[in-house]
Short mmCIF file of C-alpha atoms (C1' of nucleotides) in Angstrom, two decimals:
data_model
loop_
_atom_site.label_atom_id
_atom_site.label_comp_id
_atom_site.label_asym_id
_atom_site.label_seq_id
_atom_site.Cartn_x
_atom_site.Cartn_y
_atom_site.Cartn_z
CA UNK B 206 0.00 0.00 0.00
CA UNK B 207 2.16 2.91 -1.19
CA UNK B 208 0.09 5.32 0.84
CA UNK B 209 1.09 8.87 0.10
CA UNK B 210 1.91 11.17 2.99
CA UNK B 211 -0.86 13.61 3.84
CA UNK B 212 1.48 16.07 5.50
CA UNK B 213 0.99 18.70 2.84
CA UNK B 214 -2.76 18.61 3.34
CA UNK B 215 -2.45 18.66 7.11
CA UNK B 216 -0.19 21.69 6.91
CA UNK B 217 -2.70 23.56 4.76
CA UNK B 218 -5.52 22.60 7.05
CA UNK B 219 -3.71 23.78 10.16
CA UNK B 220 -2.57 26.98 8.48
CA UNK B 221 -6.08 27.66 7.26
CA UNK B 222 -7.44 27.35 10.78
CA UNK B 223 -4.67 29.27 12.54
CA UNK B 224 -4.51 32.10 9.98
CA UNK B 225 -8.22 32.65 10.53
CA UNK B 226 -8.12 32.42 14.30
CA UNK B 227 -4.89 34.28 15.03
CA UNK B 228 -4.09 36.05 11.78
CA UNK B 229 -1.27 35.51 9.31
CA UNK B 230 1.44 37.48 11.09
CA UNK B 231 0.71 36.07 14.54
CA UNK B 232 0.86 32.51 13.32
CA UNK B 233 4.41 31.20 13.13
CA UNK B 234 5.57 28.29 11.04
CA UNK B 235 6.33 26.59 14.35
CA UNK B 236 2.69 26.99 15.40
CA UNK B 237 1.52 25.39 12.18
CA UNK B 238 4.08 22.62 12.46
CA UNK B 239 2.97 21.79 15.97
CA UNK B 240 -0.74 21.92 15.19
CA UNK B 241 -0.35 19.65 12.18
CA UNK B 242 2.13 17.30 13.83
CA UNK B 243 4.78 17.96 11.21
CA UNK B 244 8.32 18.72 12.46
CA UNK B 245 9.42 22.30 11.87
CA UNK B 246 12.20 21.61 9.42
CA UNK B 247 9.98 19.37 7.34
CA UNK B 248 7.53 22.15 6.60
CA UNK B 249 10.02 23.63 4.17
CA UNK B 250 10.09 20.46 2.14
CA UNK B 251 6.45 21.13 1.22
CA UNK B 252 6.45 24.92 1.16
CA UNK B 253 9.48 26.97 0.24
CA UNK B 254 8.29 30.03 2.18
CA UNK B 255 5.52 31.08 4.54
CA UNK B 256 3.98 33.05 1.69
CA UNK B 257 3.83 29.90 -0.41
CA UNK B 258 1.89 28.22 2.36
CA UNK B 259 -0.44 31.21 2.55
CA UNK B 260 -0.99 30.99 -1.19
CA UNK B 261 -1.98 27.35 -0.80
CA UNK B 262 -4.42 28.34 1.94
CA UNK B 263 -5.99 30.95 -0.30
CA UNK B 264 -6.24 28.44 -3.14
CA UNK B 265 -7.96 26.00 -0.85
CA UNK B 266 -10.37 28.67 0.33
CA UNK B 267 -11.13 29.59 -3.27
CA UNK B 268 -11.84 25.95 -4.00
CA UNK B 269 -14.22 25.74 -1.04
CA UNK B 270 -16.12 28.83 -2.13
CA UNK B 271 -16.37 27.67 -5.71
CA UNK B 272 -17.57 24.26 -4.60
CA UNK B 273 -20.34 25.96 -2.61
CA UNK B 274 -21.30 27.98 -5.66
CA UNK B 275 -21.41 24.83 -7.77
CA UNK B 276 -23.81 23.24 -5.30
CA UNK B 277 -26.06 26.27 -5.17
CA UNK B 278 -26.08 26.39 -8.95
CA UNK B 279 -27.78 23.01 -9.00
CA UNK B 280 -30.84 25.06 -8.20
CA UNK B 281 -31.84 26.85 -11.44
CA UNK B 282 -33.42 29.76 -9.56
CA UNK B 283 -30.80 32.50 -9.00
CA UNK B 284 -32.85 33.98 -6.16
CA UNK B 285 -32.73 30.66 -4.32
CA UNK B 286 -28.97 30.56 -4.88
CA UNK B 287 -28.52 33.90 -3.17
CA UNK B 288 -30.73 32.77 -0.31
CA UNK B 289 -28.47 29.72 0.06
CA UNK B 290 -25.48 32.02 0.32
CA UNK B 291 -27.22 34.00 3.05
CA UNK B 292 -28.10 30.78 4.85
CA UNK B 293 -24.48 29.72 4.85
CA UNK B 294 -23.32 33.06 6.17
CA UNK B 295 -25.89 32.83 8.94
CA UNK B 296 -24.74 29.36 9.86
CA UNK B 297 -21.22 30.73 10.33
CA UNK B 298 -22.29 33.54 12.66
CA UNK B 299 -20.54 32.24 15.76
CA UNK B 300 -17.27 31.77 13.92
CA UNK B 301 -17.60 35.22 12.33
CA UNK B 302 -18.32 36.94 15.64
CA UNK B 303 -15.29 35.29 17.19
CA UNK B 304 -12.70 35.48 14.41
CA UNK B 305 -14.21 37.60 11.64
CA UNK B 306 -15.03 36.58 8.10
CA UNK B 307 -12.30 34.19 6.87
CA UNK B 308 -12.03 35.92 3.51
CA UNK B 309 -12.57 39.53 4.57
CA UNK B 310 -10.19 39.52 7.51
CA UNK B 311 -7.47 37.82 5.48
CA UNK B 312 -7.83 40.37 2.68
CA UNK B 313 -7.66 43.25 5.12
CA UNK B 314 -4.56 41.88 6.79
CA UNK B 315 -2.67 40.91 3.66
CA UNK B 316 -3.67 43.97 1.69
CA UNK B 317 -1.54 46.07 3.97
CA UNK B 318 1.47 44.79 2.08
CA UNK B 319 1.58 44.98 -1.68
CA UNK B 320 2.69 41.46 -2.31
CA UNK B 321 1.43 39.10 -5.01
CA UNK B 322 -0.17 37.13 -2.21
CA UNK B 323 -2.55 39.96 -1.33
CA UNK B 324 -3.71 40.13 -4.94
CA UNK B 325 -4.48 36.46 -4.75
CA UNK B 326 -6.64 37.02 -1.67
CA UNK B 327 -8.35 39.99 -3.28
CA UNK B 328 -9.15 37.79 -6.25
CA UNK B 329 -11.46 35.84 -3.95
CA UNK B 330 -13.51 38.95 -3.20
CA UNK B 331 -13.58 39.82 -6.87
CA UNK B 332 -14.80 36.36 -7.79
CA UNK B 333 -17.47 36.44 -5.09
CA UNK B 334 -18.73 39.86 -6.24
CA UNK B 335 -18.97 38.67 -9.83
CA UNK B 336 -20.86 35.54 -8.87
CA UNK B 337 -23.38 37.49 -6.79
CA UNK B 338 -23.82 40.10 -9.49
CA UNK B 339 -24.41 37.37 -12.05
CA UNK B 340 -27.26 36.00 -9.98
CA UNK B 341 -28.94 39.42 -9.85
CA UNK B 342 -28.46 39.71 -13.60
CA UNK B 343 -30.07 36.30 -14.14
CA UNK B 344 -32.97 37.53 -12.02
CA UNK B 345 -33.48 40.19 -14.65
CA UNK B 346 -32.39 43.05 -12.42
CA UNK B 347 -31.38 46.07 -14.49
CA UNK B 348 -29.24 47.36 -11.64
CA UNK B 349 -27.52 44.05 -11.01
CA UNK B 350 -24.10 45.69 -10.62
CA UNK B 351 -25.25 48.02 -7.88
CA UNK B 352 -27.15 45.27 -6.14
CA UNK B 353 -24.09 43.04 -6.22
CA UNK B 354 -22.03 45.70 -4.50
CA UNK B 355 -24.81 46.26 -2.01
CA UNK B 356 -25.01 42.60 -1.04
CA UNK B 357 -21.23 42.21 -0.91
CA UNK B 358 -20.73 45.21 1.36
CA UNK B 359 -23.51 44.02 3.64
CA UNK B 360 -21.96 40.55 3.87
CA UNK B 361 -18.48 41.81 4.60
CA UNK B 362 -19.68 44.63 6.83
CA UNK B 363 -21.33 42.00 8.98
CA UNK B 364 -17.97 40.35 9.41
CA UNK B 365 -16.27 43.47 10.68
CA UNK B 366 -19.07 44.70 12.94
CA UNK B 367 -20.06 41.33 14.39
CA UNK B 368 -16.41 40.61 15.11
CA UNK B 369 -15.77 43.99 16.72
CA UNK B 370 -18.84 43.70 18.91
CA UNK B 371 -18.27 39.97 19.35
CA UNK B 372 -21.96 39.48 18.70
CA UNK B 373 -23.35 36.83 16.31
CA UNK B 374 -26.74 38.54 16.52
CA UNK B 375 -25.42 41.17 14.12
CA UNK B 376 -25.00 38.51 11.44
CA UNK B 377 -28.38 37.02 12.29
CA UNK B 378 -30.13 40.37 12.05
CA UNK B 379 -28.54 41.37 8.78
CA UNK B 380 -29.05 38.02 7.09
CA UNK B 381 -32.73 38.11 8.05
CA UNK B 382 -33.05 41.58 6.55
CA UNK B 383 -31.22 40.63 3.38
CA UNK B 384 -33.38 37.54 2.93
CA UNK B 385 -36.50 39.69 3.07
CA UNK B 386 -34.97 42.10 0.56
CA UNK B 387 -33.93 39.37 -1.89
CA UNK B 388 -37.21 37.56 -1.38
CA UNK B 389 -39.17 40.62 -2.47
CA UNK B 390 -37.26 41.10 -5.72
CA UNK I 122 9.36 80.38 26.66
CA UNK I 123 9.51 76.95 28.28
CA UNK I 124 8.18 75.37 25.12
CA UNK I 125 7.19 71.79 25.76
CA UNK I 126 8.48 69.06 23.47
CA UNK I 127 5.94 67.83 20.95
CA UNK I 128 7.61 64.46 20.54
CA UNK I 129 4.78 62.59 22.13
CA UNK I 130 2.31 64.06 19.69
CA UNK I 131 4.59 63.43 16.74
CA UNK I 132 4.96 59.81 17.77
CA UNK I 133 1.20 59.34 17.95
CA UNK I 134 0.74 61.06 14.60
CA UNK I 135 3.32 58.87 12.88
CA UNK I 136 2.00 55.72 14.51
CA UNK I 137 -1.54 56.64 13.50
CA UNK I 138 -0.48 57.01 9.88
CA UNK I 139 1.77 53.96 9.71
CA UNK I 140 -0.60 51.64 11.57
CA UNK I 141 -3.25 52.51 9.02
CA UNK I 142 -1.03 52.23 5.98
CA UNK I 143 1.03 49.18 6.92
CA UNK I 144 -0.86 47.64 9.82
CA UNK I 145 0.08 47.31 13.47
CA UNK I 146 2.29 44.25 13.24
CA UNK I 147 4.19 45.38 10.17
CA UNK I 148 5.02 48.74 11.70
CA UNK I 149 8.06 48.57 13.98
CA UNK I 150 8.90 51.04 16.70
CA UNK I 151 11.95 51.87 14.59
CA UNK I 152 9.67 52.80 11.67
CA UNK I 153 7.66 55.12 13.88
CA UNK I 154 10.81 56.60 15.40
CA UNK I 155 12.22 57.36 11.98
CA UNK I 156 9.00 58.80 10.60
CA UNK I 157 8.53 61.09 13.56
CA UNK I 158 12.19 62.04 13.85
CA UNK I 159 12.45 60.72 17.39
CA UNK I 160 15.42 58.45 18.21
CA UNK I 161 14.51 54.84 18.85
CA UNK I 162 15.50 54.70 22.49
CA UNK I 163 13.61 57.88 23.28
CA UNK I 164 10.30 56.39 22.21
CA UNK I 165 10.22 54.38 25.41
CA UNK I 166 10.39 57.48 27.51
CA UNK I 167 6.94 58.41 26.19
CA UNK I 168 5.43 54.97 25.78
CA UNK I 169 6.35 52.03 27.95
CA UNK I 170 5.35 49.46 25.31
CA UNK I 171 4.19 49.29 21.71
CA UNK I 172 0.72 48.47 22.97
CA UNK I 173 0.69 51.65 25.01
CA UNK I 174 1.45 53.58 21.86
CA UNK I 175 -1.34 51.76 20.05
CA UNK I 176 -3.70 52.65 22.89
CA UNK I 177 -2.79 56.30 22.45
CA UNK I 178 -3.47 56.01 18.72
CA UNK I 179 -6.89 54.53 19.40
CA UNK I 180 -7.63 57.27 21.92
CA UNK I 181 -6.72 59.89 19.38
CA UNK I 182 -8.89 58.24 16.76
CA UNK I 183 -11.77 58.16 19.22
CA UNK I 184 -11.27 61.85 19.88
CA UNK I 185 -11.33 62.61 16.15
CA UNK I 186 -14.54 60.67 15.63
CA UNK I 187 -16.23 62.28 18.61
CA UNK I 188 -15.16 65.71 17.46
CA UNK I 189 -16.78 65.02 14.08
CA UNK I 190 -19.95 63.92 15.83
CA UNK I 191 -19.96 67.11 17.91
CA UNK I 192 -19.75 69.20 14.75
CA UNK I 193 -22.53 67.30 13.05
CA UNK I 194 -24.65 67.66 16.15
CA UNK I 195 -24.62 71.42 15.68
CA UNK I 196 -27.25 70.67 13.09
CA UNK I 197 -30.43 69.82 15.00
CA UNK I 198 -31.71 67.57 12.22
CA UNK I 199 -30.56 63.96 12.85
CA UNK I 200 -31.12 63.09 9.20
CA UNK I 201 -28.71 65.82 8.14
CA UNK I 202 -26.19 64.49 10.68
CA UNK I 203 -26.25 61.06 9.09
CA UNK I 204 -25.85 62.61 5.65
CA UNK I 205 -22.80 64.45 6.96
CA UNK I 206 -21.34 61.14 8.11
CA UNK I 207 -21.91 59.67 4.65
CA UNK I 208 -20.30 62.74 3.07
CA UNK I 209 -17.22 62.27 5.19
CA UNK I 210 -16.95 58.61 4.31
CA UNK I 211 -17.24 59.49 0.64
CA UNK I 212 -14.51 62.09 0.94
CA UNK I 213 -12.20 59.40 2.29
CA UNK I 214 -12.82 56.99 -0.55
CA UNK I 215 -9.31 57.09 -2.01
CA UNK I 216 -7.73 56.45 1.36
CA UNK I 217 -10.20 53.65 2.07
CA UNK I 218 -9.59 51.95 -1.27
CA UNK I 219 -5.85 52.06 -0.69
CA UNK I 220 -5.53 51.22 3.00
CA UNK I 221 -8.99 50.24 4.20
CA UNK I 222 -11.15 51.92 6.81
CA UNK I 223 -8.88 53.15 9.63
CA UNK I 224 -11.21 51.90 12.33
CA UNK I 225 -12.43 48.70 10.70
CA UNK I 226 -9.06 47.40 9.58
CA UNK I 227 -7.50 48.13 12.95
CA UNK I 228 -10.30 46.31 14.77
CA UNK I 229 -9.97 43.30 12.49
CA UNK I 230 -6.23 43.13 12.99
CA UNK I 231 -6.17 43.67 16.73
CA UNK I 232 -9.18 41.51 17.44
CA UNK I 233 -7.18 38.45 16.49
CA UNK I 234 -5.53 38.68 19.87
CA UNK I 235 -7.57 38.96 23.01
CA UNK I 236 -5.71 41.81 24.58
CA UNK I 237 -7.19 44.82 26.37
CA UNK I 238 -6.04 46.87 23.40
CA UNK I 239 -8.43 45.11 21.04
CA UNK I 240 -11.33 45.85 23.35
CA UNK I 241 -10.37 49.47 23.22
CA UNK I 242 -10.50 49.45 19.43
CA UNK I 243 -13.79 47.59 19.46
CA UNK I 244 -15.16 50.28 21.75
CA UNK I 245 -14.85 52.66 18.83
CA UNK I 246 -17.17 50.55 16.70
CA UNK I 247 -19.57 50.24 19.59
CA UNK I 248 -19.63 54.00 20.11
CA UNK I 249 -20.15 54.62 16.41
CA UNK I 250 -23.04 52.17 16.25
CA UNK I 251 -24.72 53.78 19.23
CA UNK I 252 -24.34 57.26 17.78
CA UNK I 253 -25.84 56.22 14.44
CA UNK I 254 -28.68 54.34 16.12
CA UNK I 255 -29.43 57.38 18.27
CA UNK I 256 -29.86 59.51 15.15
CA UNK I 257 -32.38 57.04 13.72
CA UNK I 258 -34.19 57.06 17.04
CA UNK I 259 -34.31 60.86 17.02
CA UNK I 260 -35.79 60.64 13.54
CA UNK I 261 -38.64 58.73 15.10
CA UNK I 262 -37.78 55.42 13.51
CA UNK I 263 -39.34 52.53 15.40
CA UNK I 264 -36.70 50.14 14.04
CA UNK I 265 -33.79 52.41 14.88
CA UNK I 266 -31.69 49.51 16.22
CA UNK I 267 -31.96 47.51 13.03
CA UNK I 268 -31.33 50.55 10.90
CA UNK I 269 -28.23 51.37 12.90
CA UNK I 270 -26.83 47.93 12.28
CA UNK I 271 -27.74 48.20 8.62
CA UNK I 272 -25.90 51.48 8.17
CA UNK I 273 -22.89 50.34 10.17
CA UNK I 274 -22.46 47.12 8.20
CA UNK I 275 -22.79 49.03 4.94
CA UNK I 276 -20.15 51.54 6.02
CA UNK I 277 -17.67 48.93 7.18
CA UNK I 278 -18.45 46.57 4.33
CA UNK I 279 -17.46 49.36 1.97
CA UNK I 280 -14.10 49.48 3.65
CA UNK I 281 -13.37 45.81 3.14
CA UNK I 282 -14.68 45.50 -0.40
CA UNK I 283 -13.29 48.79 -1.73
CA UNK I 284 -9.91 47.91 -0.23
CA UNK I 285 -9.90 44.38 -1.63
CA UNK I 286 -10.84 45.59 -5.10
CA UNK I 287 -8.72 48.69 -4.67
CA UNK I 288 -11.60 50.69 -6.10
CA UNK I 289 -12.89 53.95 -4.57
CA UNK I 290 -15.97 53.70 -6.80
CA UNK I 291 -17.33 51.08 -4.41
CA UNK I 292 -17.45 53.66 -1.64
CA UNK I 293 -18.90 56.25 -4.01
CA UNK I 294 -21.64 53.92 -5.19
CA UNK I 295 -22.65 52.80 -1.73
CA UNK I 296 -22.63 56.25 -0.20
CA UNK I 297 -24.87 57.50 -3.02
CA UNK I 298 -27.30 54.67 -2.39
CA UNK I 299 -27.30 55.19 1.36
CA UNK I 300 -27.92 58.92 0.94
CA UNK I 301 -31.00 58.18 -1.16
CA UNK I 302 -32.20 55.69 1.46
CA UNK I 303 -31.70 58.07 4.39
CA UNK I 304 -33.13 60.96 2.39
CA UNK I 305 -36.39 59.09 1.85
CA UNK I 306 -36.93 58.30 5.53
"C1'" DG F 27 14.72 64.47 29.10
"C1'" DT F 28 17.67 62.62 25.39
"C1'" DC F 29 20.05 59.22 22.79
"C1'" DT F 30 23.58 55.31 21.71
"C1'" DA F 31 24.57 50.81 22.35
"C1'" DT F 32 22.95 46.58 23.32
"C1'" DA F 33 20.39 42.79 25.68
"C1'" DT F 34 16.89 39.38 24.80
"C1'" DG F 35 13.65 36.81 22.40
"C1'" DT F 36 11.35 35.18 18.29
"C1'" DT F 37 10.96 34.24 13.59
"C1'" DG F 38 11.68 32.56 8.85
"C1'" DA F 39 14.69 29.85 6.73
"C1'" DT F 40 18.84 26.57 5.96
"C1'" DA F 41 22.40 22.76 6.69
"C1'" DG F 42 23.16 18.44 6.76
"C1'" DA F 43 22.76 13.76 9.18
"C1'" DC F 44 19.73 9.98 8.55
"C1'" DG O 240 11.59 12.22 2.29
"C1'" DT O 241 12.37 13.20 7.20
"C1'" DC O 242 13.90 15.74 11.13
"C1'" DT O 243 17.41 18.03 14.51
"C1'" DA O 244 20.20 21.71 15.21
"C1'" DT O 245 21.13 26.11 14.14
"C1'" DC O 246 21.84 30.46 11.53
"C1'" DA O 247 20.81 35.26 10.45
"C1'" DA O 248 17.68 38.95 10.69
"C1'" DC O 249 14.79 41.61 13.01
"C1'" DA O 250 11.77 43.08 16.80
"C1'" DT O 251 10.77 44.94 21.42
"C1'" DA O 252 12.66 46.65 25.16
"C1'" DT O 253 16.47 48.18 28.49
"C1'" DA O 254 20.98 50.14 30.39
"C1'" DG O 255 23.26 53.79 31.27
"C1'" DA O 256 26.15 57.88 29.66
"C1'" DC O 257 25.06 62.59 28.83
#
DNA sequence: GTCTATATGTTGATAGAC
DNA sequence: GTCTATCAACATATAGAC
């Protein structure tokens, strides 16, 4: 049974979790090594630099988001797809209140530098905005662009405010409001 | 003329700028010392730790925000006060697109730890939410609480999205929409 | 109050045995 | 491929002369 080592995956998984919970700069390679059970020196066999590991985390997050979108797209009704997105956000309210939105907080933190890695993170937001806008367009909304921005800012605003106030109710409240809004369209 | 040294103020000013532009963790005491023209070792005469300096920055930011609120409150019409807030946000759109919202991005970054300093930053968001909600209440809105959350999430969502996309138009678009909304109330 | 020199600790990354 | 030992750089913070 030539079973392949899963160390690379474990490293990404640990980094994904720790970057979200503690932030990129406050998570050391040693922290990730310990959490994943991979010895420190061995990390560099899989990832040449810490930024490379971060890039892999962002890629994995992109894959997760796109997989969600694929599932929602099994429903032909674009309105229902958006409601699914809001449902998911609501289900993550505790996590968001405690650590912030995984995508938004990472973008904010990495965007402070001007590295290629921050552009990669920003690409996630760009992709998300385009997907949302496309759903509004499919709903026949003439102002789909504006509505896309409106929904995106509401989603990411929730992350910041709920996290600052440490209150999942903020997410709950906003998702309920947005569902009513989308439902009426 | 026993003119008092302004080094303390210069340190806070530099830290305020650099924390916003580069983030708290990527700004070293040496960076702040250089930018303010104060020698490295002398910084510690004014601030015992880096966190103490950050606390002073947050205090100064709180003072700025409260001073704005005081000015807006010279207008007895709460609706006009909210429109003034939206005007200010719009006027900062370039800065927000480049470095993010000064308050929001700082809260996100500091909230990853659980230090007293993060609570101080979060207090800013809390104060802002209460002020906004109070204006809705004064306007006679029965759902003032919900509206306050709605406006706050929109404002802070703008910061994240405009920064990620590096596009001041996001702020412009959202502020225009919010002005129409508030105007109709 | 001011400033130079430096202690002390942590981090990202590498060397090299196995 | 794996892992220990360690380097080199940089950060916060302090000591102590002036």
